[in-house]
XYZ file of C-alpha atoms in Angstrom:
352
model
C 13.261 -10.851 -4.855
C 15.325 -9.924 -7.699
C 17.252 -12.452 -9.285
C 19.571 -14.278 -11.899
C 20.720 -17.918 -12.430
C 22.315 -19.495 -15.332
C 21.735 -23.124 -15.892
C 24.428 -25.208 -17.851
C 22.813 -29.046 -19.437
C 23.978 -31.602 -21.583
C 25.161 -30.265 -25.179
C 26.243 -26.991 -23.821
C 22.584 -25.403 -23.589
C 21.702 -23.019 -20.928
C 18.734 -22.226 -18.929
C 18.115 -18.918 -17.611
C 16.304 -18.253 -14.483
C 15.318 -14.228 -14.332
C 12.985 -13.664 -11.207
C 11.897 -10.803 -10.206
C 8.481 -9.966 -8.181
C 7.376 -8.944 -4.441
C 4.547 -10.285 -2.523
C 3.013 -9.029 0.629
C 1.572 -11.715 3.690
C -0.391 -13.385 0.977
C -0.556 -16.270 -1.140
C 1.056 -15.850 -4.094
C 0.858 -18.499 -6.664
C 3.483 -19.289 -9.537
C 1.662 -20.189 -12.258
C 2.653 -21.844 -15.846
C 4.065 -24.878 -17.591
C 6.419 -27.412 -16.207
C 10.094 -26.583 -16.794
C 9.279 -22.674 -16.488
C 11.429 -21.890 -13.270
C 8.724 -21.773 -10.617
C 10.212 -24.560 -8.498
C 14.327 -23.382 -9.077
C 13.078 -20.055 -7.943
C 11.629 -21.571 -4.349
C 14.767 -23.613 -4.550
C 16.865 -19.756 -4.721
C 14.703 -18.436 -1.810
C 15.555 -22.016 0.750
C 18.723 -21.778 -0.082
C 18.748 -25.432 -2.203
C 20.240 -22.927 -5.570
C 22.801 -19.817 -5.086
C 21.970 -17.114 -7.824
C 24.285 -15.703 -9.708
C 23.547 -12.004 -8.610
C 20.375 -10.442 -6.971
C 18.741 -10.388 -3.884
C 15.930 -11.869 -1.922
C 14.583 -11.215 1.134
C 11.815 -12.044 3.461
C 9.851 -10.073 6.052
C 12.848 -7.883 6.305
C 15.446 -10.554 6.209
C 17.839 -10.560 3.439
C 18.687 -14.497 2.520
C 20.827 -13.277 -0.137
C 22.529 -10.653 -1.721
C 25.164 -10.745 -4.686
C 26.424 -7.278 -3.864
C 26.686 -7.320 -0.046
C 28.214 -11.299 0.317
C 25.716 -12.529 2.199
C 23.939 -16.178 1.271
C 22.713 -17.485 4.506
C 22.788 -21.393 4.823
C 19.363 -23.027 4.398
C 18.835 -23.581 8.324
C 19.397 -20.098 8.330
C 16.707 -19.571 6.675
C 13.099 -19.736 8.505
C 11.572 -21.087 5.655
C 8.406 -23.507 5.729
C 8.848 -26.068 2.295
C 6.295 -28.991 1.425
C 7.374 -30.512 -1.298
C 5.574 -32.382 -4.358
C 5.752 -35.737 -2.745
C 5.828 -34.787 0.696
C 8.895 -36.272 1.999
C 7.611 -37.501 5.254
C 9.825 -39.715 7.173
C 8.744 -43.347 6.759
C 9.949 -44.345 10.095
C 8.281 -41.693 12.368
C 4.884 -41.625 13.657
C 2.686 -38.769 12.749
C 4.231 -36.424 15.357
C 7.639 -36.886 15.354
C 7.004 -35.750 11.878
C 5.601 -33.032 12.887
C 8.062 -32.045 15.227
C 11.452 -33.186 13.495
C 14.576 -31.239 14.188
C 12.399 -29.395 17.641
C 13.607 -29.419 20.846
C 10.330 -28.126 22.394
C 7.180 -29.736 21.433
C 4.795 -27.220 23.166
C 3.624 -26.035 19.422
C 2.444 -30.459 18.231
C -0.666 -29.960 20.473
C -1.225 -27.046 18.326
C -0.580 -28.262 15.078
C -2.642 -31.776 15.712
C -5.704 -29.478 16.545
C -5.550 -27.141 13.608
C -5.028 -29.756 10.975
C -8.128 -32.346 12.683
C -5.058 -34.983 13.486
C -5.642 -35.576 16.784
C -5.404 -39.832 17.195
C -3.516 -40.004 14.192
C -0.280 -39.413 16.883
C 0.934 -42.447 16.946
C 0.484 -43.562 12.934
C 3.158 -44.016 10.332
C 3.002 -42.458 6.845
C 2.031 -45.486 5.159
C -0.984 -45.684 7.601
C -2.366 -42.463 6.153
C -4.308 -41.448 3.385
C -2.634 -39.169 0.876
C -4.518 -35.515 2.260
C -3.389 -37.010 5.833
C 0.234 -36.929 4.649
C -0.251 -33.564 3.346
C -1.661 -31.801 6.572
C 1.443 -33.613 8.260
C 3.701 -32.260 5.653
C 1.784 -28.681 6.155
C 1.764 -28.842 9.979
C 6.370 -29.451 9.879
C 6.675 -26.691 7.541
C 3.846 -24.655 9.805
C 5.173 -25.736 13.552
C 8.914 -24.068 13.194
C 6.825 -20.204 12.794
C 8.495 -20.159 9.719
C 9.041 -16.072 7.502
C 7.323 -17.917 4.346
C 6.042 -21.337 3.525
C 7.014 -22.971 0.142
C 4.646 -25.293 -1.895
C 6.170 -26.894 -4.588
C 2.418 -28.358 -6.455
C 1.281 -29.273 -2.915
C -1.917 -30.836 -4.671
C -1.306 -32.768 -7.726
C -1.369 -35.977 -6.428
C -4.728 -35.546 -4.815
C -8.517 -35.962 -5.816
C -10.712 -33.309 -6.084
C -12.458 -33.534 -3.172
C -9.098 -33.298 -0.997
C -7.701 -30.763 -3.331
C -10.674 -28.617 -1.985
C -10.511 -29.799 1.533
C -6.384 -28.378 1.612
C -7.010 -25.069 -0.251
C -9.750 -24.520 2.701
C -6.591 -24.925 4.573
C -4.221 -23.191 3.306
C -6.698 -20.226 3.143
C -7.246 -21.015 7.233
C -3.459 -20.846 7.890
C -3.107 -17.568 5.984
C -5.819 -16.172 7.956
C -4.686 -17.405 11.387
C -1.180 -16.923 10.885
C -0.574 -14.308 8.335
C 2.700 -16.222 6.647
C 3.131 -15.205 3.418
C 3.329 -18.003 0.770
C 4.325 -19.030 -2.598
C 2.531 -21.742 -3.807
C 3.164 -23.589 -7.446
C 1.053 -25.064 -10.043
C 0.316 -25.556 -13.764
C -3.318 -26.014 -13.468
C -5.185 -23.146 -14.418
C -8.123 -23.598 -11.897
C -5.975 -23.700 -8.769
C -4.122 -21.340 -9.654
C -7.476 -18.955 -10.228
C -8.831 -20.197 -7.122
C -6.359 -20.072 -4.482
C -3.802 -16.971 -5.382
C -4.244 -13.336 -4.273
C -1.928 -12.639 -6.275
C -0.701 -14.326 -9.383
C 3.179 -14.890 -11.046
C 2.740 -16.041 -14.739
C 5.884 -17.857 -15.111
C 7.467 -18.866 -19.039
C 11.076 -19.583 -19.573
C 12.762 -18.380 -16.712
C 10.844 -15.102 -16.595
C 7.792 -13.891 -14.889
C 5.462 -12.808 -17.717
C 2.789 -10.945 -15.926
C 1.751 -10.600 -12.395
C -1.679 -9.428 -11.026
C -4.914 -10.385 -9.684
C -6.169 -13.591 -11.324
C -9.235 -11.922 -12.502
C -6.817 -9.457 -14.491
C -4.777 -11.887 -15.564
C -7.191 -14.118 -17.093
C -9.186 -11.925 -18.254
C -6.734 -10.015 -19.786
C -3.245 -11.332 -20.350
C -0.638 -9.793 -21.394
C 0.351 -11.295 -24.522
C -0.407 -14.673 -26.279
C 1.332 -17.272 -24.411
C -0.056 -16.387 -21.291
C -3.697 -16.093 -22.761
C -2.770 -19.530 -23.598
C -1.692 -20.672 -20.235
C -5.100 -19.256 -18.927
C -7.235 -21.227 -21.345
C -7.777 -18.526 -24.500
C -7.260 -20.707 -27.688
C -9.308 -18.095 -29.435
C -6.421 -15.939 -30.629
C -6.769 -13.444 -33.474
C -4.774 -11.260 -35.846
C -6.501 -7.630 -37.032
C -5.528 -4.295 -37.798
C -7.179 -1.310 -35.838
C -9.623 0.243 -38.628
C -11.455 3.517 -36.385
C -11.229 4.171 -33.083
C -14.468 6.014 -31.178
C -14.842 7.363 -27.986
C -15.809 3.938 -26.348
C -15.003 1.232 -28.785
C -12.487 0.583 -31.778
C -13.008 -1.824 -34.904
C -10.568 -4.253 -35.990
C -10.596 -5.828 -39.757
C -9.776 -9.271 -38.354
C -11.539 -12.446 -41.100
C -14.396 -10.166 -40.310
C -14.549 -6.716 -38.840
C -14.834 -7.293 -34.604
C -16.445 -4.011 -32.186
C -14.174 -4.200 -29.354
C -13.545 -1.895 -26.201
C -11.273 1.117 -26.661
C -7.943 -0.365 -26.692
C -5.146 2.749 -25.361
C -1.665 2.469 -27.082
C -3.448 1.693 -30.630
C -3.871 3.979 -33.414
C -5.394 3.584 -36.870
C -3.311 1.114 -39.309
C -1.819 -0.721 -36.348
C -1.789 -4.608 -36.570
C -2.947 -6.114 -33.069
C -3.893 -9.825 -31.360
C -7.289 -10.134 -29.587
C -8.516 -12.864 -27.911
C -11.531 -13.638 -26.357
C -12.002 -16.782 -23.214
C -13.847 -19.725 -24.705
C -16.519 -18.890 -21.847
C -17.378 -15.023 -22.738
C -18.569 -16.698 -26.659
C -22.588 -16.481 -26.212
C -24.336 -19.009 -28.057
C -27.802 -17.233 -28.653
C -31.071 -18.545 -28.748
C -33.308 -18.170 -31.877
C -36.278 -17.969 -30.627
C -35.485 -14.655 -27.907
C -35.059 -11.264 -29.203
C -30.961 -10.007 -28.641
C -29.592 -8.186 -25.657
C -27.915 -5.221 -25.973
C -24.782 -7.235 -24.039
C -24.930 -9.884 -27.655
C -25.922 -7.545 -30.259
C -22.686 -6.659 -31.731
C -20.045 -9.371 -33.231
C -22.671 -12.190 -34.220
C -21.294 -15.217 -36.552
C -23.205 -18.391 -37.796
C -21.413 -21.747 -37.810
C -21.365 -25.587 -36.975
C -20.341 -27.507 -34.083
C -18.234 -29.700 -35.229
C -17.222 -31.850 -32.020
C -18.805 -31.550 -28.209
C -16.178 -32.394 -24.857
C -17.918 -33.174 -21.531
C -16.582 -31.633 -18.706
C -18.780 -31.940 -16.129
C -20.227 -28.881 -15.082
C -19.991 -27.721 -18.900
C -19.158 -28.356 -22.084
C -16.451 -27.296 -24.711
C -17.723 -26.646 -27.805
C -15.485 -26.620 -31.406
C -17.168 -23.915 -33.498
C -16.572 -23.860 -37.674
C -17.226 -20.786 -39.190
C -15.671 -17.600 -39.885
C -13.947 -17.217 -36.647
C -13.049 -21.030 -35.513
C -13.796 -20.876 -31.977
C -13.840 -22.692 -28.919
C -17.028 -22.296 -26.496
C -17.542 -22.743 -23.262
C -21.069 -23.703 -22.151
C -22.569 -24.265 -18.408
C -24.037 -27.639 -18.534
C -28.239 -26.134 -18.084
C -27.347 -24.172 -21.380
C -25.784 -26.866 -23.600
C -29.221 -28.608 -22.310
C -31.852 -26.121 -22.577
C -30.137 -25.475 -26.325
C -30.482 -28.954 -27.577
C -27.112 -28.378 -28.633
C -25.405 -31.057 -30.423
C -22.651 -32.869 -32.939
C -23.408 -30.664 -36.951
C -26.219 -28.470 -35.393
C -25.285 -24.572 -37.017
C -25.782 -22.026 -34.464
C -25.423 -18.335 -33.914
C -23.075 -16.747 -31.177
C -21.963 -13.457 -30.234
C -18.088 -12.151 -29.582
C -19.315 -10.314 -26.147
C -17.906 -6.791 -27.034
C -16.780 -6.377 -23.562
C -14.804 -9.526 -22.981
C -12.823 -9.044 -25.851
C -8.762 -8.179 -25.194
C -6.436 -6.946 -27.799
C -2.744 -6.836 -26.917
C 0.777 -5.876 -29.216
């Protein structure tokens, strides 16, 4: 899809919806803040918002195109949408849901089995738990064979353990069924977890697409290193370059990899995830991985979260770490303790 929409509000501003990206039969995942233009661009491709010019088509079927007058109507359209909150039917039992707007029913047997449903038949929505009502609101968008399924933040008002349980089946319908699907969220976990390919979206534009791995590992300029979780943003200036690494001046001088597009003198931004600082151990000898780019400091506050713990660094550099829970442990780290830690060489990413 290739598109343009212009979006008139109170006091004469205007939002600007630019959208342009391709997917294959995969899950691709719009990622970034609220208010970016993830869910008017599902909105342009059901047919809910006419673009101002552009095109979009699916599997081969053009839905619209400024140039050649064509906009089909959104039942038209064979497109699969579950939306934030659902919007199951109140009134109808489980599979009359399921099968709204059919004529045949041959495909509810189907759709009961995939999802685990079977007994639930007869239920209302209000007799459900909240990932019941999503695998009904899956299994209507699923039943009609749609070209693409829609998922406007299919998750957020879930726990975590259902959140797992749906990706599991969301992953199982793109493997049984091969739909391709766009799927939307602001949280940066789901969005590493469950795309194959990733759409960084920021004011009405798509930033950056790519793997997640590339993406947050190395974005493409600051505000999507932000959306991905990299508060630990730097200025420098490129001092030498070498065959395999370059130096920056930055508050102290930083070995980094070999950064193409840079030449001496030129001013850069590197950034490094909050997981990729190493804090090092006094009493072991250094790796070759943490020998470079070591800083002393103080933790100056600790945040649980769970599994690990985020760590506020004071010193030259003022960083945010990462640490798996074990570590933090093992470490005795805590509240005013002054530790060492290493800028990992190789996880460092410089950008214009």
């Amino acid at each position: 899809m290739d598109i343009e929409k212009t979006f008139l509000h109170a006091k004469k501003s205007q939002f600007v919806l630019k959208a342009c990206f391709s997917s294959n039969n995969e899950l691709a995942v719009l990622f970034g803040p609220s208010g970016a233009g993830k869910t008017l661009t599902l909105h342009a491709i059901a047919g809910l918002v006419k673009p101002d010019k552009g095109r979009i088509a699916v599997n081969g079927n053009t839905y619209f195109d400024s140039q050649r007058n064509i906009n089909l109507c959104p039942q038209k359209r064979r497109v699969g949408y579950v939306f934030q909150n659902y919007a199951l039917f109140p009134h109808l039992t489980v599979e009359e849901n399921i099968s709204f707007g059919l004529k045949k029913h041959e495909a509810l047997k189907e759709m009961l089995s995939f999802f685990e449903m079977e007994g639930l038949e007869k239920r209302y929505p209000n007799q459900l738990s909240g990932g019941q009502q999503q695998r009904v609101a899956l299994a209507r968008a699923l039943i009609i064979k749609p070209d693409i399924m829609l998922l406007d933040e299919p998750f957020s008002a879930l726990d975590h353990a259902m959140r797992m349980r749906l990706r599991l089946d969301l992953k199982k319908i793109q493997s049984k069924y091969g739909i391709p699907m766009l799927l939307i969220t602001h949280d940066p976990i789901e969005a590493y977890t469950m795309a194959d390919t990733l759409i960084v979206y920021s004011y009405g534009r798509v930033e950056q697409i790519g793997l997640p791995k590339e993406v947050f590992n190395k974005p493409k300029n600051r505000g999507v290193a932000i959306l991905a979780g990299i508060n630990n943003i730097f200025k420098g200036i490129v001092l030498d370059i070498g065959e395999e690494e370059v130096l920056i001046q930055s508050h102290e001088k930083i070995v980094a990899p070999k950064i193409s597009g840079f030449e001496m003198g030129d001013e850069i931004t590197w950034c490094i995830r909050p997981d990729q600082v190493m804090v090092l151990r006094e009493d072991k000898p250094l790796g070759k991985a943490v020998s470079e780019n070591l800083f002393s400091g103080k933790i100056i506050e600790i945040i649980p979260k769970g599994m690990s713990y985020l760590l506020f660094f004071e010193g030259v550099f003022n960083l945010e770490i990462e640490i798996p829970a074990h570590a933090f442990e093992r470490l005795n780290l805590e509240k005013g303790k002054t530790i060492r830690v290493s800028l990992k060489k190789s996880a460092i990413h410089a950008f214009d």
